[in-house]
Each structure stands twice: as C-alpha cells, then as structure tokens.
C-alpha cells in the first residue's frame, strides 16, 4: 500500500482504526484529511474516499500534534537530526524566541554571539524583522515554528548592553519594535531577567513593552528574575506587577519549584486577577550558560573576546575569587557544592574537547587545579560559549514533578537545547517522558488531559490557529501514539537517545514521520499568531 507521504500536496489522507483523543475523551473513529485540514471523523470507508491514501492506526491513539511551549531549537530546526528528535516525541510545533533573546529583530548578531551556546546559529536569517525570521521556516522544515518577540534583543537593538534604566525615548523605540514584531505574527513577548541585557530592565519598562500585547490577546512570557525554587515568590510578585500594569496574561517559563509552592503562587496570581499559565519540564536539573551562573552580570555582558581577555588577567581572577565567588557559594540551588553539581554540556575550545560530560570538579581534578580556575579557564578559552547541565542539592521525586505537571495551568515545554556534545536529555525526552512516565506509569494525567496540556491549551494560549483539536476544519497536525510503549530513552549519562512509541506524524495533512523515519516532506513553516477573532473551530 502506498505511503501517505506519497500523497501530493493538498491530497487526501484517511487514518483508519485509531482512537481519537480530543475534547477530553477518547473515541474509536477514522479521520479524513483533505487539503491539509481535517474533513471528517467517524466510521469512514475507503470505498467512499477512493482518492485518499490510507494510514492504518492499528488501535493507536490519534492526537493533535504536540506544542513545545518553550524551545530553543529555532536556529537548529533545519538540522534533520533535530527534526527527528522532535517528531519522535510527537512535537509538531515549537515556540522559540524564549528568555528574551533570539535572532529578530535586527541582524541576528547579538543572538549568534550571546546565545550561541543556547540557540546555536540560524543558517538563513539575515534580518531585520520577525516577519523575515518566520519566512525562513516556510516550506523548508517538516514542523512548525512560532516565535515570541524577545525583549532582551529588542533592548540590545536600542540600548546595547547598557546597565541602566531606559529613557522615555528608548522605551518608545523599543515599544515600536515590539508592535512591529506582533504585526509580523509573533505569539507574545519574552523576557529573560537573569540574562543580559534583560536583567537591567525594571518592571515599569517591561510593562510598557507588554502593553501592545493586550489588544492582540497574547501573553507576556518570562524567565523570572533571580532564579526560581526558594526565590519564586519575588519573581511572581514582579510578574503580577507587570501583568496588571499592562493588562495582559502572563506565562512563566520553566517553573522550577515544588508543586505545592507552584500551586500557592498560581492561586496568588489568580486572586490578583492575573491570567497566568506556566510550563515545566519533567526534570529537576537545569541547563543554561555557565557564564550566567558563575560570572557577574557586567562581565557576562561583555563580548566574548573582551570577556576572555579579562578572565585571563591574574588580578581580575583574584578579584572574582575575593568578591564574587563567595556569592556563588551562597546560591540557594547550588551552594558551595557547585563544582560537583555543574556538568559541561558544550564548550567550543578545542583544548576542552574532552571536558564534555564532566563536572567542574572532575575537570579541575583532571587539570590539577581547583574548580574556580578550571571554570574560568574554560570560559576564557571558549569565549564564554559554554552551556552546562546544573543539578540541584535536593532533586525532586517523580511524585512532586507529577503534581506540578498535573496543575491545570501547566502546558508542556521542554526548554530544549540542542547545542552541545553532552546536552540535557530534556531536548530529546521531555514529551515522551510526559506521556510514558507521568501518564501511563503514574497516572498524574489521563490521556485526554495530557493532550489538553500538551496541545490544546498551548495552541489556544499562543493563538496558533486551528490547531490542538481533532475537529472538522482544524489543521491536520497529528501524531499516532502507542500508549503501551511511548517513553523517553535520553538520560543524563546518555542524552542523545530518541523517544520511542511515536512512529507516524502528520503535519498539514502530509506525513513527515513514517515508521519512525523522516519522509523528506517539508509542509511546516513559520506560524503567525491569529488575531483575537481567529479562534479555532468549535
């Protein structure tokens, strides 16, 4: 029987013998796709649709394509290995532009330099607008990419890395860039308030940039200031001030805290009248820039070569040891054990090629130095282009993560970073872990609730058009899930393992994954957020 991938663009596809997961229920039904949209569901005979290609579901769950609400793959999504890693998890849409830093607006140089170890390079974008970034994905990849306006990049376009409040003139200039980005189709505005230059922006400045979101019905998305865990209260208070001042909903990125504390803080936001959601991945270890974790903000804000030269100076090292590293020892999540808790995921310096997968303590022992010198040598040699996996002193149990993920305001997000020889396993495992560990094995969510969290709710939150439902008129982005076998295989020790249990994925009515392999079809593209009137069909 011909593969559905053989169907011409705009052709018909009949998925037979599946169990459709939609609208909080599972029903046995067939599903017909025509011209990229769902045409009908029910008991459908091939005799009535002789033109349709057939895809046998064989009792698998048929679900709307999953939406990764927090991804750093917007530069590397052109890589076939990255595409395969996402599609094998059932992800058909990623939302980039996270943490306040991405390629647009501008020429992309800031993101290519500062976030090189997070987002990687974008091979096609040359600027200057969000519209150009979105266009770079059209019909060039098998899945979809939506993006947020990154407030840190906007600030850098107007103010560089200035560590001061913005003037009224500068706020107006930044607001114009935000408004332009939203007109181009951005799905919200993001900040990264532990990254430069976002950490130099105050709540009033951020609220001004958020005001154009209100008429579009789009959210303010934030990596909160000052870390999470025990510091979450202060971050939430600032989030509330910004959301209320701008009159917008808010979305909290990678909400690292205990389930009970998250529930308390979400209740606090609700009592204040703030429409809030959050994403949280099913791991307790984080991943970020080593410089953000270990260097003072002013030094971390420097260009790579300039920072590297400073880090090589003996007097600067003595100053950092004396004045700065005692603060690192007091970090609530890491503490003085930080050399044992930080594992090197990516470093560009050839002389550190054997460091990937080592903790800073192990690297120091191998080099015959202490952890401070090892870390500073690594950062200087790599011109700050280093990302790391960060453990915490008190890793949470599956039960606590499960309660966090089951919160009604949670949506799925991996914070997936594909840069590095020894990356965090969340990039390749998050969505399969949700389904395998937290749905099948532990039952924190049932299958319909899981699809709501991982597809329907984020598609609605970010206004991604007629996605997240299996109803006539909806875009035919769909995944076939074997509920008995779906699971993640990536681990901290072996982070490159691909998910299993999802072998067939359809985007825009065309098969992009068949029998676990890429088909070579590229029906995906840049998603432009719907205007408020463009809700999905009901």
XYZ file of C-alpha atoms in Angstrom:
538
model
C 0.000 0.000 0.000
C 1.432 3.438 -0.882
C 2.735 5.543 1.986
C 0.704 8.646 2.859
C 3.913 10.553 2.218
C 3.341 9.794 -1.466
C 0.177 11.890 -1.463
C 0.579 15.116 -3.392
C 0.288 18.410 -1.531
C -3.377 19.100 -0.982
C -4.309 15.432 -1.375
C -6.470 13.286 0.875
C -5.428 11.012 3.714
C -7.586 8.538 5.616
C -6.399 7.403 9.040
C -8.208 4.177 9.879
C -8.671 2.214 13.056
C -7.446 4.776 15.535
C -8.608 6.030 18.901
C -9.060 9.787 18.616
C -8.044 11.839 21.660
C -9.906 15.133 21.674
C -12.252 17.208 23.793
C -11.349 15.356 26.985
C -12.373 11.951 25.624
C -11.150 9.017 23.562
C -13.345 7.684 20.758
C -12.767 4.928 18.217
C -13.056 6.566 14.840
C -11.459 7.078 11.472
C -10.263 10.504 10.364
C -10.238 12.049 6.896
C -7.839 14.805 5.867
C -8.390 16.875 2.755
C -6.199 19.758 1.563
C -4.314 19.915 4.838
C -7.316 20.129 7.159
C -9.496 17.616 8.939
C -12.567 16.971 6.782
C -14.454 14.380 8.817
C -14.256 11.868 11.641
C -16.324 8.761 12.278
C -16.855 5.419 10.581
C -15.312 6.209 7.199
C -14.993 3.650 4.429
C -12.140 3.710 1.883
C -14.765 2.910 -0.746
C -16.278 6.334 -0.185
C -12.893 8.042 -0.472
C -11.030 6.187 -3.225
C -8.653 9.094 -3.792
C -7.363 9.039 -0.212
C -4.106 7.445 0.852
C -4.550 5.090 3.801
C -2.667 5.190 7.092
C -3.539 2.298 9.393
C -3.556 3.387 13.032
C -3.962 -0.184 14.316
C -5.560 0.931 17.563
C -3.015 3.625 18.355
C -4.067 6.930 19.851
C -4.525 9.666 17.263
C -3.914 13.063 18.857
C -3.399 16.655 17.745
C 0.262 17.488 17.207
C 2.053 18.432 20.410
C 3.198 22.012 21.031
C 6.505 22.686 22.762
C 5.753 25.979 24.503
C 9.398 26.636 25.381
C 12.027 25.605 22.850
C 15.499 26.789 21.870
C 15.515 24.925 18.561
C 14.588 27.867 16.326
C 18.109 28.011 14.870
C 18.857 24.283 14.640
C 15.428 23.116 13.464
C 16.808 22.952 9.911
C 19.018 20.047 11.065
C 17.493 16.666 10.208
C 18.699 15.149 13.492
C 16.885 17.865 15.460
C 13.751 17.405 13.359
C 13.813 13.674 14.034
C 14.311 14.207 17.772
C 11.283 16.498 17.948
C 8.974 14.468 15.733
C 9.781 11.224 17.538
C 8.322 12.925 20.628
C 5.197 13.957 18.695
C 6.126 17.648 18.650
C 4.754 19.350 15.536
C 5.118 22.970 16.708
C 7.816 24.698 18.725
C 7.675 28.194 20.200
C 11.027 29.984 20.034
C 12.192 33.458 20.910
C 12.432 32.450 24.559
C 14.185 34.052 27.529
C 14.320 37.437 25.853
C 16.998 36.511 23.295
C 16.633 35.442 19.669
C 17.653 36.443 16.171
C 14.981 39.021 15.330
C 14.562 41.946 15.328
C 17.906 43.034 13.940
C 20.578 41.196 12.019
C 20.834 38.273 14.441
C 24.386 39.119 15.521
C 23.522 39.540 19.200
C 21.841 36.138 19.491
C 24.560 34.464 17.435
C 27.126 35.801 19.899
C 25.492 35.845 23.329
C 23.150 32.867 22.917
C 25.381 30.778 20.663
C 25.563 28.051 23.297
C 21.769 28.035 23.717
C 20.113 28.608 20.335
C 23.036 27.927 18.020
C 23.345 29.645 14.632
C 20.476 30.355 12.282
C 21.692 29.409 8.792
C 19.243 31.570 6.822
C 18.030 34.590 8.794
C 19.642 37.893 7.857
C 17.011 40.276 9.250
C 15.740 42.651 10.055
C 12.207 41.678 11.174
C 10.233 38.927 12.863
C 8.479 38.531 9.509
C 11.807 37.582 7.907
C 12.555 35.075 10.662
C 9.145 33.419 10.261
C 9.517 33.347 6.479
C 12.802 31.441 6.812
C 10.829 28.384 8.009
C 8.158 28.331 5.336
C 8.229 25.046 3.395
C 11.812 24.401 4.479
C 11.157 22.161 7.520
C 8.724 19.363 8.419
C 7.247 21.042 11.512
C 6.074 24.480 12.610
C 7.863 27.320 14.399
C 6.158 30.179 16.226
C 8.289 32.863 17.868
C 7.985 35.431 20.621
C 9.334 38.970 20.420
C 12.493 38.723 22.575
C 12.621 41.774 24.840
C 16.354 41.428 25.526
C 17.137 41.509 21.813
C 14.813 44.499 21.443
C 16.632 46.280 24.282
C 20.004 45.459 22.753
C 18.875 46.886 19.403
C 18.018 50.189 21.089
C 20.438 50.382 24.030
C 23.179 47.823 23.517
C 24.199 46.213 26.817
C 23.658 49.381 28.857
C 23.180 48.516 32.536
C 20.770 51.340 33.350
C 17.050 52.084 33.109
C 15.738 53.050 29.699
C 14.807 56.645 28.955
C 11.321 57.559 27.721
C 12.690 57.924 24.204
C 14.298 54.475 24.391
C 11.113 52.892 25.747
C 9.164 54.345 22.825
C 11.736 52.976 20.374
C 11.580 49.533 21.973
C 7.782 49.587 22.003
C 7.763 50.303 18.279
C 9.887 47.198 17.676
C 7.537 45.110 19.824
C 4.496 46.428 17.968
C 6.165 45.695 14.647
C 7.007 42.150 15.760
C 3.427 41.471 16.810
C 2.177 42.814 13.473
C 4.573 40.360 11.806
C 2.926 37.454 13.630
C 4.843 36.964 16.882
C 2.965 34.923 19.504
C 3.849 37.056 22.533
C 6.759 38.835 24.220
C 9.501 37.117 26.240
C 11.982 38.262 28.862
C 14.978 36.555 30.420
C 15.564 38.512 33.598
C 18.711 36.645 34.621
C 20.300 37.250 31.193
C 21.813 40.458 29.895
C 20.540 42.934 28.975
C 17.133 41.846 30.302
C 18.326 41.818 33.895
C 18.902 45.587 33.637
C 15.223 46.243 32.757
C 12.811 47.142 35.540
C 9.150 46.175 35.872
C 7.887 49.545 34.618
C 9.952 49.313 31.439
C 8.814 45.734 30.793
C 5.164 46.649 31.384
C 5.444 49.374 28.748
C 6.739 46.829 26.229
C 3.910 44.464 27.154
C 1.057 46.899 26.507
C 0.886 46.176 22.740
C 0.120 42.550 23.671
C -3.227 43.419 25.242
C -5.282 44.133 22.083
C -3.773 41.044 20.436
C -4.735 38.809 23.361
C -1.175 37.470 23.586
C 0.851 36.641 26.716
C 3.905 38.046 28.424
C 6.319 35.102 28.773
C 9.087 35.315 31.351
C 12.152 33.629 32.720
C 11.657 35.261 36.116
C 14.259 37.363 37.869
C 16.596 35.946 40.496
C 16.136 32.246 39.940
C 13.253 30.021 40.994
C 12.871 27.428 43.747
C 13.056 29.318 47.073
C 13.189 32.672 45.246
C 9.974 32.160 43.288
C 7.847 34.447 45.477
C 9.793 37.559 44.491
C 9.670 36.605 40.832
C 5.917 36.042 40.933
C 5.338 39.410 42.593
C 7.156 41.146 39.741
C 5.238 39.087 37.186
C 1.975 40.225 38.772
C 3.008 43.891 38.712
C 3.872 43.686 35.035
C 0.759 41.736 34.015
C -1.617 44.027 35.906
C 0.080 47.215 34.726
C -0.038 46.117 31.086
C -3.424 44.388 31.262
C -2.068 41.137 29.807
C -1.947 37.468 30.656
C 1.364 36.031 31.783
C 3.202 32.789 31.179
C 6.020 31.626 33.453
C 8.846 29.773 31.752
C 10.330 26.536 33.178
C 8.700 26.946 36.590
C 11.337 25.335 38.826
C 9.728 24.981 42.242
C 7.920 22.421 44.344
C 4.392 21.534 43.307
C 2.803 22.882 46.482
C 4.652 26.189 46.125
C 3.679 26.459 42.458
C 0.025 25.869 43.338
C 0.184 28.523 46.072
C 1.765 31.071 43.754
C -0.645 30.370 40.910
C -3.531 30.825 43.361
C -1.953 34.114 44.428
C -1.877 35.324 40.818
C -5.482 34.248 40.281
C -6.641 36.173 43.380
C -4.913 39.260 41.995
C -6.776 38.871 38.724
C -3.740 37.791 36.677
C -4.446 35.231 33.941
C -1.378 33.003 34.358
C -0.048 29.770 32.882
C 3.344 28.082 33.110
C 5.466 25.397 31.530
C 7.582 22.914 33.470
C 9.649 20.047 32.103
C 9.825 16.688 33.930
C 13.410 17.012 35.185
C 14.919 18.751 38.200
C 18.288 19.544 36.651
C 18.520 22.716 34.593
C 20.669 23.805 31.673
C 21.972 27.259 30.862
C 25.019 29.388 30.146
C 27.909 28.774 32.516
C 28.707 32.490 32.479
C 25.225 33.372 33.714
C 25.700 31.049 36.683
C 29.275 31.908 37.645
C 30.134 35.414 36.416
C 28.998 38.903 37.494
C 26.376 40.356 35.126
C 28.647 43.152 33.897
C 31.367 40.688 32.909
C 28.878 38.256 31.376
C 27.513 41.123 29.258
C 30.848 41.702 27.523
C 31.608 40.441 24.043
C 33.213 37.015 24.112
C 36.760 38.047 23.236
C 36.685 41.018 25.601
C 35.427 38.851 28.457
C 38.007 36.173 27.669
C 40.864 38.681 27.820
C 39.663 39.940 31.192
C 39.306 36.411 32.567
C 42.936 35.710 31.697
C 44.190 38.598 33.855
C 45.532 37.430 37.250
C 44.256 40.489 39.079
C 40.729 40.016 37.728
C 40.784 36.390 38.835
C 41.884 37.389 42.315
C 39.070 39.950 42.434
C 36.474 37.373 41.352
C 37.694 34.934 43.991
C 37.584 37.604 46.662
C 34.383 39.452 45.774
C 32.232 37.230 43.586
C 32.651 33.516 44.188
C 31.532 33.773 47.832
C 28.149 34.809 46.373
C 28.192 31.754 44.109
C 28.719 29.610 47.209
C 25.566 31.174 48.693
C 23.379 30.332 45.667
C 20.182 28.776 47.008
C 20.070 25.967 44.423
C 23.769 25.146 44.081
C 25.618 26.338 47.178
C 29.296 25.537 47.841
C 28.833 22.148 46.153
C 28.538 23.855 42.740
C 31.689 22.196 41.296
C 30.067 18.773 41.786
C 26.644 19.903 40.540
C 27.611 21.556 37.229
C 28.283 19.284 34.227
C 29.788 20.614 30.998
C 27.414 20.156 28.061
C 29.006 22.364 25.400
C 32.302 24.228 25.073
C 33.859 25.461 21.856
C 37.534 25.473 22.878
C 39.368 22.552 21.178
C 41.606 22.069 24.219
C 38.491 21.275 26.264
C 37.034 18.762 23.810
C 37.415 16.010 26.425
C 35.524 18.012 29.062
C 32.007 17.262 27.810
C 30.112 15.187 30.350
C 32.495 16.054 33.191
C 31.548 18.036 36.261
C 33.633 21.105 37.027
C 35.073 19.197 39.985
C 36.135 16.352 37.672
C 37.569 18.829 35.162
C 39.562 20.538 37.912
C 40.938 17.223 39.153
C 41.928 16.236 35.610
C 43.737 19.575 35.148
C 45.312 19.621 38.605
C 43.616 22.896 39.547
C 40.685 23.998 41.644
C 37.137 24.447 40.295
C 37.330 28.255 40.085
C 40.423 28.182 37.859
C 39.011 25.308 35.794
C 35.755 27.187 35.197
C 37.468 30.473 34.346
C 39.958 28.726 32.042
C 37.056 27.000 30.268
C 35.086 30.250 29.873
C 38.123 32.186 28.639
C 39.202 29.530 26.140
C 35.641 29.232 24.779
C 34.997 32.995 24.772
C 32.020 32.374 27.092
C 30.374 29.936 24.662
C 29.728 27.254 27.272
C 26.488 25.672 28.401
C 26.121 23.336 31.334
C 23.661 20.966 32.986
C 23.044 22.041 36.569
C 21.925 19.630 39.253
C 20.417 20.857 42.499
C 21.206 19.774 46.025
C 17.708 18.420 46.590
C 16.337 16.741 43.439
C 12.566 16.325 43.486
C 10.829 12.988 43.278
C 8.564 11.862 40.449
C 5.568 12.398 42.730
C 6.310 16.098 43.166
C 7.063 16.647 39.486
C 3.863 14.795 38.630
C 1.750 17.089 40.776
C 3.432 20.104 39.189
C 2.781 18.832 35.655
C -0.842 17.984 36.525
C -1.619 21.541 37.640
C -4.485 22.852 35.482
C -2.477 25.888 34.350
C 0.527 23.851 33.179
C 1.372 23.434 29.494
C 4.143 21.329 28.007
C 7.544 22.875 27.440
C 10.960 21.255 27.129
C 13.328 24.250 27.315
C 15.136 22.011 24.855
C 18.693 22.992 23.935
C 20.252 21.023 21.083
C 23.671 22.686 21.233
C 26.391 20.546 22.765
C 28.167 17.210 22.750
C 26.609 16.217 26.097
C 23.282 18.113 26.250
C 20.458 17.971 28.750
C 18.193 14.973 27.947
C 15.108 17.202 28.035
C 15.669 18.186 24.380
C 15.026 14.630 23.190
C 12.944 13.233 26.020
C 10.524 15.745 27.534
C 7.296 14.950 25.710
C 7.840 11.206 25.678
C 8.562 11.430 29.404
C 5.279 13.277 29.980
C 3.399 10.519 28.175
C 5.336 7.467 29.298
C 6.223 8.268 32.897
C 3.599 10.737 34.051
C 0.553 9.477 32.135
C 0.977 5.726 31.591
C 3.157 4.730 34.541
C 1.960 7.066 37.298
C -1.394 8.393 36.096
C -0.949 12.017 37.131
C -2.880 12.853 33.956
C -5.119 10.663 31.816
C -4.604 10.679 28.066
C -7.213 13.332 27.201
C -5.948 15.638 29.957
C -2.378 15.139 28.769
C -3.289 16.137 25.210
C -5.026 19.221 26.578
C -1.842 20.204 28.452
C 0.494 19.387 25.575
C -1.500 20.525 22.549
C -4.907 22.143 23.006
C -4.043 24.577 25.805
C -0.761 25.918 24.375
C -2.296 26.273 20.900
C -5.044 28.364 22.488
C -2.717 30.341 24.761
C -0.407 31.415 21.940
C -3.154 31.785 19.321
C -1.687 29.214 16.951
C -4.720 28.986 14.732
C -6.914 25.945 14.195
C -4.578 23.544 15.990
C -4.841 21.388 19.076
C -8.160 19.763 18.169
C -9.360 16.879 16.016
C -12.472 18.506 14.570
C -13.521 19.312 11.014
C -11.782 22.470 9.846
C -8.772 22.070 12.133
C -5.272 21.964 10.655
C -4.231 18.338 10.209
C -1.205 18.304 12.521
C -1.482 14.877 14.166
C 0.533 12.228 15.962
C -0.089 8.493 16.334
C 0.913 7.308 19.803
C 1.353 3.756 21.026
C 0.204 4.235 24.631
C 1.822 0.980 25.753
C 5.346 1.744 24.549
C 5.828 5.527 24.335
C 8.735 6.594 26.511
C 11.912 8.625 26.605
C 15.326 6.983 26.303
C 17.602 10.019 26.782
C 19.318 10.164 30.171
C 21.852 12.439 31.867
C 24.529 9.832 31.141
C 23.367 9.205 27.540
C 21.418 12.299 26.461
C 21.118 11.536 22.730
C 18.577 8.715 22.906
C 15.490 9.213 20.751
C 11.964 8.731 22.056
C 10.085 5.550 21.143
C 6.389 4.814 20.687
C 5.602 7.572 18.169
C 6.438 6.444 14.636
C 3.923 8.339 12.485
C 3.414 12.108 12.457
C 1.380 14.218 10.047
C 1.828 17.983 9.566
C -0.540 19.955 7.391
C -2.039 16.692 6.173
C 1.273 15.273 4.970
C 3.295 12.521 6.604
C 6.578 13.901 7.931
C 7.470 10.844 10.038
C 6.657 7.315 8.845
C 7.800 4.142 10.584
C 9.984 6.318 12.806
C 11.887 7.911 9.914
C 11.757 11.335 8.282
C 9.893 11.251 4.979
C 11.602 14.296 3.464
C 8.343 16.240 3.302
C 8.525 19.898 4.359
C 4.968 21.159 4.896
C 5.902 23.121 8.038
C 6.704 26.771 8.381
C 6.567 29.901 10.473
C 3.303 30.219 12.377
C 1.818 33.691 12.591
C -0.369 34.199 15.661
C -4.063 34.608 14.946
C -5.744 37.921 15.666
C -8.294 37.743 18.513
C -11.137 36.974 16.129
C -9.317 33.975 14.648
C -10.217 31.334 17.220
C -10.114 27.689 16.259
C -13.290 25.985 15.058
C -15.658 24.652 17.694
